[in-house]
Structures are given as structure tokens and as C-alpha cells.
Short mmCIF file of C-alpha atoms in Angstrom, two decimals:
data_model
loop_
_atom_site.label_atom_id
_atom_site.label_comp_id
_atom_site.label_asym_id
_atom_site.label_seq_id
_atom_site.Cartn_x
_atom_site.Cartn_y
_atom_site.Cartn_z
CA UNK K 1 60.40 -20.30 -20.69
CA UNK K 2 61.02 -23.85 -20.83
CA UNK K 3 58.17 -24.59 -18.51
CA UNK K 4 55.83 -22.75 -21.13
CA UNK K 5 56.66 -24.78 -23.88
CA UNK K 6 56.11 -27.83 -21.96
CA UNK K 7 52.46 -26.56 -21.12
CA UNK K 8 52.25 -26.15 -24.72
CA UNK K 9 53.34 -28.92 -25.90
CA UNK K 10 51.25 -30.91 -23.78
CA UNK K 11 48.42 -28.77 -23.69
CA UNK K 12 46.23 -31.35 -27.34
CA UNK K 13 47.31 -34.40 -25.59
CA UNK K 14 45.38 -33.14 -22.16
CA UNK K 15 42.40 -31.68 -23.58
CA UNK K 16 41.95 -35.27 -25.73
CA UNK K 17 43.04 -36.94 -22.89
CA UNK K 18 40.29 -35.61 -20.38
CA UNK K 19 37.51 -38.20 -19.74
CA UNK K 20 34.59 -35.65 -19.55
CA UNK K 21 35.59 -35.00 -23.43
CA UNK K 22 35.10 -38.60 -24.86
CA UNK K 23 31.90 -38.46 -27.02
CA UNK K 24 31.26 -34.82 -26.29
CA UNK K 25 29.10 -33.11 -28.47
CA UNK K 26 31.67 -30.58 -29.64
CA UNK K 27 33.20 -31.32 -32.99
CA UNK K 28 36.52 -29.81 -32.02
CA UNK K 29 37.10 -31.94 -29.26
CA UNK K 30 35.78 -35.25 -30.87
CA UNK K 31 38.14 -34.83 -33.50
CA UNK K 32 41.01 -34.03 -31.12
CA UNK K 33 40.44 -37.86 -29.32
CA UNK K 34 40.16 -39.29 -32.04
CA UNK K 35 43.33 -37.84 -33.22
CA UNK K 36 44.74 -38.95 -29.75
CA UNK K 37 43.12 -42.51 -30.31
CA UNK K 38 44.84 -42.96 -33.54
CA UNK K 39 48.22 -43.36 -30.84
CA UNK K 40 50.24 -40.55 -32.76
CA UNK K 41 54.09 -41.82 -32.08
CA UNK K 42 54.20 -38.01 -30.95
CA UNK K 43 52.16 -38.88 -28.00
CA UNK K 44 53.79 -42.01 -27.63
CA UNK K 45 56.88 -40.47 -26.97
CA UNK K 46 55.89 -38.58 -23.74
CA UNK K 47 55.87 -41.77 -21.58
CA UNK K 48 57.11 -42.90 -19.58
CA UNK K 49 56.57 -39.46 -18.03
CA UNK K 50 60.21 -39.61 -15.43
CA UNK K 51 61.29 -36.77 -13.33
CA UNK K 52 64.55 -37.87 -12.08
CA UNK K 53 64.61 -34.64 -9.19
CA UNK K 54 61.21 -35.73 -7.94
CA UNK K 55 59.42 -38.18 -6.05
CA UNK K 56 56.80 -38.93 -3.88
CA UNK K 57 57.25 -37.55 0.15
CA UNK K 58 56.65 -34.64 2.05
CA UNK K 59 57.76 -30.96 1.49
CA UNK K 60 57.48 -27.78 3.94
CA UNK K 61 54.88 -25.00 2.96
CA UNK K 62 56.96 -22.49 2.33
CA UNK K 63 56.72 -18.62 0.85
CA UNK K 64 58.01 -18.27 -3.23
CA UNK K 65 58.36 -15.12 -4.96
CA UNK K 66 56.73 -15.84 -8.82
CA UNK K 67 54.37 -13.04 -9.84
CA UNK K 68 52.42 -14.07 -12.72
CA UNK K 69 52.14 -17.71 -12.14
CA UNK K 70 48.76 -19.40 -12.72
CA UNK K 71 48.46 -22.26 -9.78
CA UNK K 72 49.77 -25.64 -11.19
CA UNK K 73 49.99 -28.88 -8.64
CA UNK K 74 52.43 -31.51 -9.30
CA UNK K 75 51.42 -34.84 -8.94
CA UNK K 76 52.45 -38.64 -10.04
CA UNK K 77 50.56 -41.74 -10.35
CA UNK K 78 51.33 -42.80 -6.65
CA UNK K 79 49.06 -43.80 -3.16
CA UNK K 80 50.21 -40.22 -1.68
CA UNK K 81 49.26 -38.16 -5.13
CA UNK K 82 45.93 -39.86 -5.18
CA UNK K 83 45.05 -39.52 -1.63
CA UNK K 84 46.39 -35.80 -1.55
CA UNK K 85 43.94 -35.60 -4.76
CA UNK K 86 41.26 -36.85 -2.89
CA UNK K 87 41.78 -34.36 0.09
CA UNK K 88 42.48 -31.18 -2.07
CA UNK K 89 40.32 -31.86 -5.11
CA UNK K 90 37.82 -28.76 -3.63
CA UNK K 91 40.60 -25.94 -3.46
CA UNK K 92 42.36 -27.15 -6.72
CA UNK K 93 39.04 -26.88 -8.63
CA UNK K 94 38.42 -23.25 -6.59
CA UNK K 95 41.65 -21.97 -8.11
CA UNK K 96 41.52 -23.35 -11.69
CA UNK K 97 44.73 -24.96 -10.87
CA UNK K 98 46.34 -27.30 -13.50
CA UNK K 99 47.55 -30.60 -12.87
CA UNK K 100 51.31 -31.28 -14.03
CA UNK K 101 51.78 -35.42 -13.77
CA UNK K 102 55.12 -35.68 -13.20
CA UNK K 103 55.98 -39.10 -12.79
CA UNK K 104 53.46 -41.73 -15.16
CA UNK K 105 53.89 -44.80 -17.00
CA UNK K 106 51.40 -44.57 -19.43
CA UNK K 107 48.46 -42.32 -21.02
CA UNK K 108 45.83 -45.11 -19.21
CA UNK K 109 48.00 -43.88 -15.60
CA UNK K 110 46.87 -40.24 -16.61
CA UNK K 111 43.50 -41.06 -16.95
CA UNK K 112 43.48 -42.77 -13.63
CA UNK K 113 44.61 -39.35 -11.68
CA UNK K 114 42.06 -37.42 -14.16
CA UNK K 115 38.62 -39.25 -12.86
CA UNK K 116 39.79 -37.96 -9.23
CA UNK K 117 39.85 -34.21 -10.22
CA UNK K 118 36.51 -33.87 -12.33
CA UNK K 119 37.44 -31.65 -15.06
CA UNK K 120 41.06 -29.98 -14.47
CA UNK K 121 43.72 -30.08 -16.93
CA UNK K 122 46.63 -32.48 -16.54
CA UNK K 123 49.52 -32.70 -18.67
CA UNK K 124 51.92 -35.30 -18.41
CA UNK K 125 56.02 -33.53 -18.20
CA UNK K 126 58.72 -33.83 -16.82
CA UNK K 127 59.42 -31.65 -13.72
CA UNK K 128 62.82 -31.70 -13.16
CA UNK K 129 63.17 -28.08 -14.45
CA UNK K 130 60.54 -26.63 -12.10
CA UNK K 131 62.39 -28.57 -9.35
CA UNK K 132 65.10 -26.88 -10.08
CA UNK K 133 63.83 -24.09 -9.85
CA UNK K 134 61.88 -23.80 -7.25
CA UNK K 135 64.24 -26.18 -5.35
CA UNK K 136 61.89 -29.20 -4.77
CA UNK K 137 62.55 -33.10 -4.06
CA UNK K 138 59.11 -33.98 -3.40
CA UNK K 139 55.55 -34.16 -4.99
CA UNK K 140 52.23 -33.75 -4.39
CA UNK K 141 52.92 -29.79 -3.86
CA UNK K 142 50.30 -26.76 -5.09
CA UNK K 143 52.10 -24.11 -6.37
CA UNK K 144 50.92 -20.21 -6.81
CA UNK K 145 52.50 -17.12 -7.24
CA UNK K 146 53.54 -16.71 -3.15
CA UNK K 147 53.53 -19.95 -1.90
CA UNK K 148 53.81 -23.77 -2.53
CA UNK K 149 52.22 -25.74 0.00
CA UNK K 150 51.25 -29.70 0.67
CA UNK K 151 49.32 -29.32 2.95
CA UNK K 152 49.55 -32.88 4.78
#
């Protein structure tokens, strides 16, 4: 539940966000930016983007049990997130995954991870929930409904 209403929440702020949509020809997302350019305190708020039960290292692949569960990755604005980007930017794109940006400083940090995955959504939350969870220390990790896996 609460991991819903994060996606929500965060769900105007990632579509404006998204580089492809700057100066797009659709008048629904042009207003959005704009909206987003305007630095609503609401957006403000979000960052720093913290997750005090995760950080950047190494996880095992491992089985979960989560029927329903679109894939999400969890990332942060670190060398290992980028490079593990970089590596897996195919298979996140094949699965329609979205991006959760877990650790950030800033809306321009976002940005930075977004040029690297051409298109997918990332939303900026905290993931200390999910790492409770799912019982998870580290990030980058691709999560679906049987497994999460890193994959380094």
C-alpha cells in the first residue's frame, strides 16, 4: 500500500521530469514541465531523496514470492547505479521496468540517471519500506514478481 502511494505521488514529477518530454509536441506534457519548472515547493520537498536502509553494494539473486508486481529497479545517483545502468539498460527497457531513485540529491541528479535509460520512468522515493520488505541493504537490484536479481 504504502509503496503505491509513493508511485503515485511521484508519478507528475517523473513524467515532467523525463528529458525526452521537454518541448514535446503534446500539450499535456508541456504544461506538466512547465508546471515542474515553476519549482513547486511540493517538488522541492522530495529531495534530498535518503533511504537510510539502503546503499550502494552487492546483493545475492535470490527467489521472492510477489504476484502482481510490475518490475521496478532501484537505483541511486552513484558510480555502481550508473554503470549497472549502463550494463542492464537493454533488459530494463524489454520489461517496461520502472526506475525507483532511491538515494538523490537533487531533481538535476535524476536527470543525470534518466539520459542513461532512454525513456523509462524514474521516480525519486524513499526505499526504506521496500527494504523492509523485501529485506534488502543494497541497491542497484531489479525486482519482479519471482525474483530480484543484480546481476554483477
Amino acid at each position: 500500500m504504502i509503496f503505491s502511494i509513493l508511485v503515485s505521488l511521484c508519478a507528475s514529477w517523473a513524467v515532467a521530469a523525463q528529458p525526452s518530454h521537454k518541448g514535446s509536441d503534446s500539450p499535456e506534457l508541456n504544461a506538466t514541465w512547465s508546471l515542474f519548472q515553476q519549482e513547486s515547493p511540493a517538488i522541492a520537498d522530495v529531495f534530498p531523496v535518503i533511504s537510510m536502509r539502503l546503499s550502494p553494494g552487492f546483493i545475492e539473486d535470490r527467489a521472492i514470492d510477489m504476484p502482481g508486481l510490475n518490475p521496478v529497479f532501484l537505483i541511486g545517483n552513484d558510480s555502481l547505479s550508473r554503470n549497472w545502468l549502463r550494463a542492464n539498460k537493454s533488459l530494463l527497457q524489454r520489461l517496461k521496468a520502472t526506475g525507483l531513485v532511491v538515494n538523490a540529491a537533487s531533481p538535476d541528479s535524476v536527470n543525470e540517471l534518466s539520459v542513461l535509460v532512454d525513456g523509462l520512468l524514474l521516480l525519486p522515493v524513499t526505499g526504506d519500506d521496500l527494504a523492509r520488505l523485501l529485506d534488502l541493504e543494497h541497491y542497484p537490484v531489479l525486482i519482479t514478481p519471482t525474483y530480484l536479481e543484480q546481476g554483477l
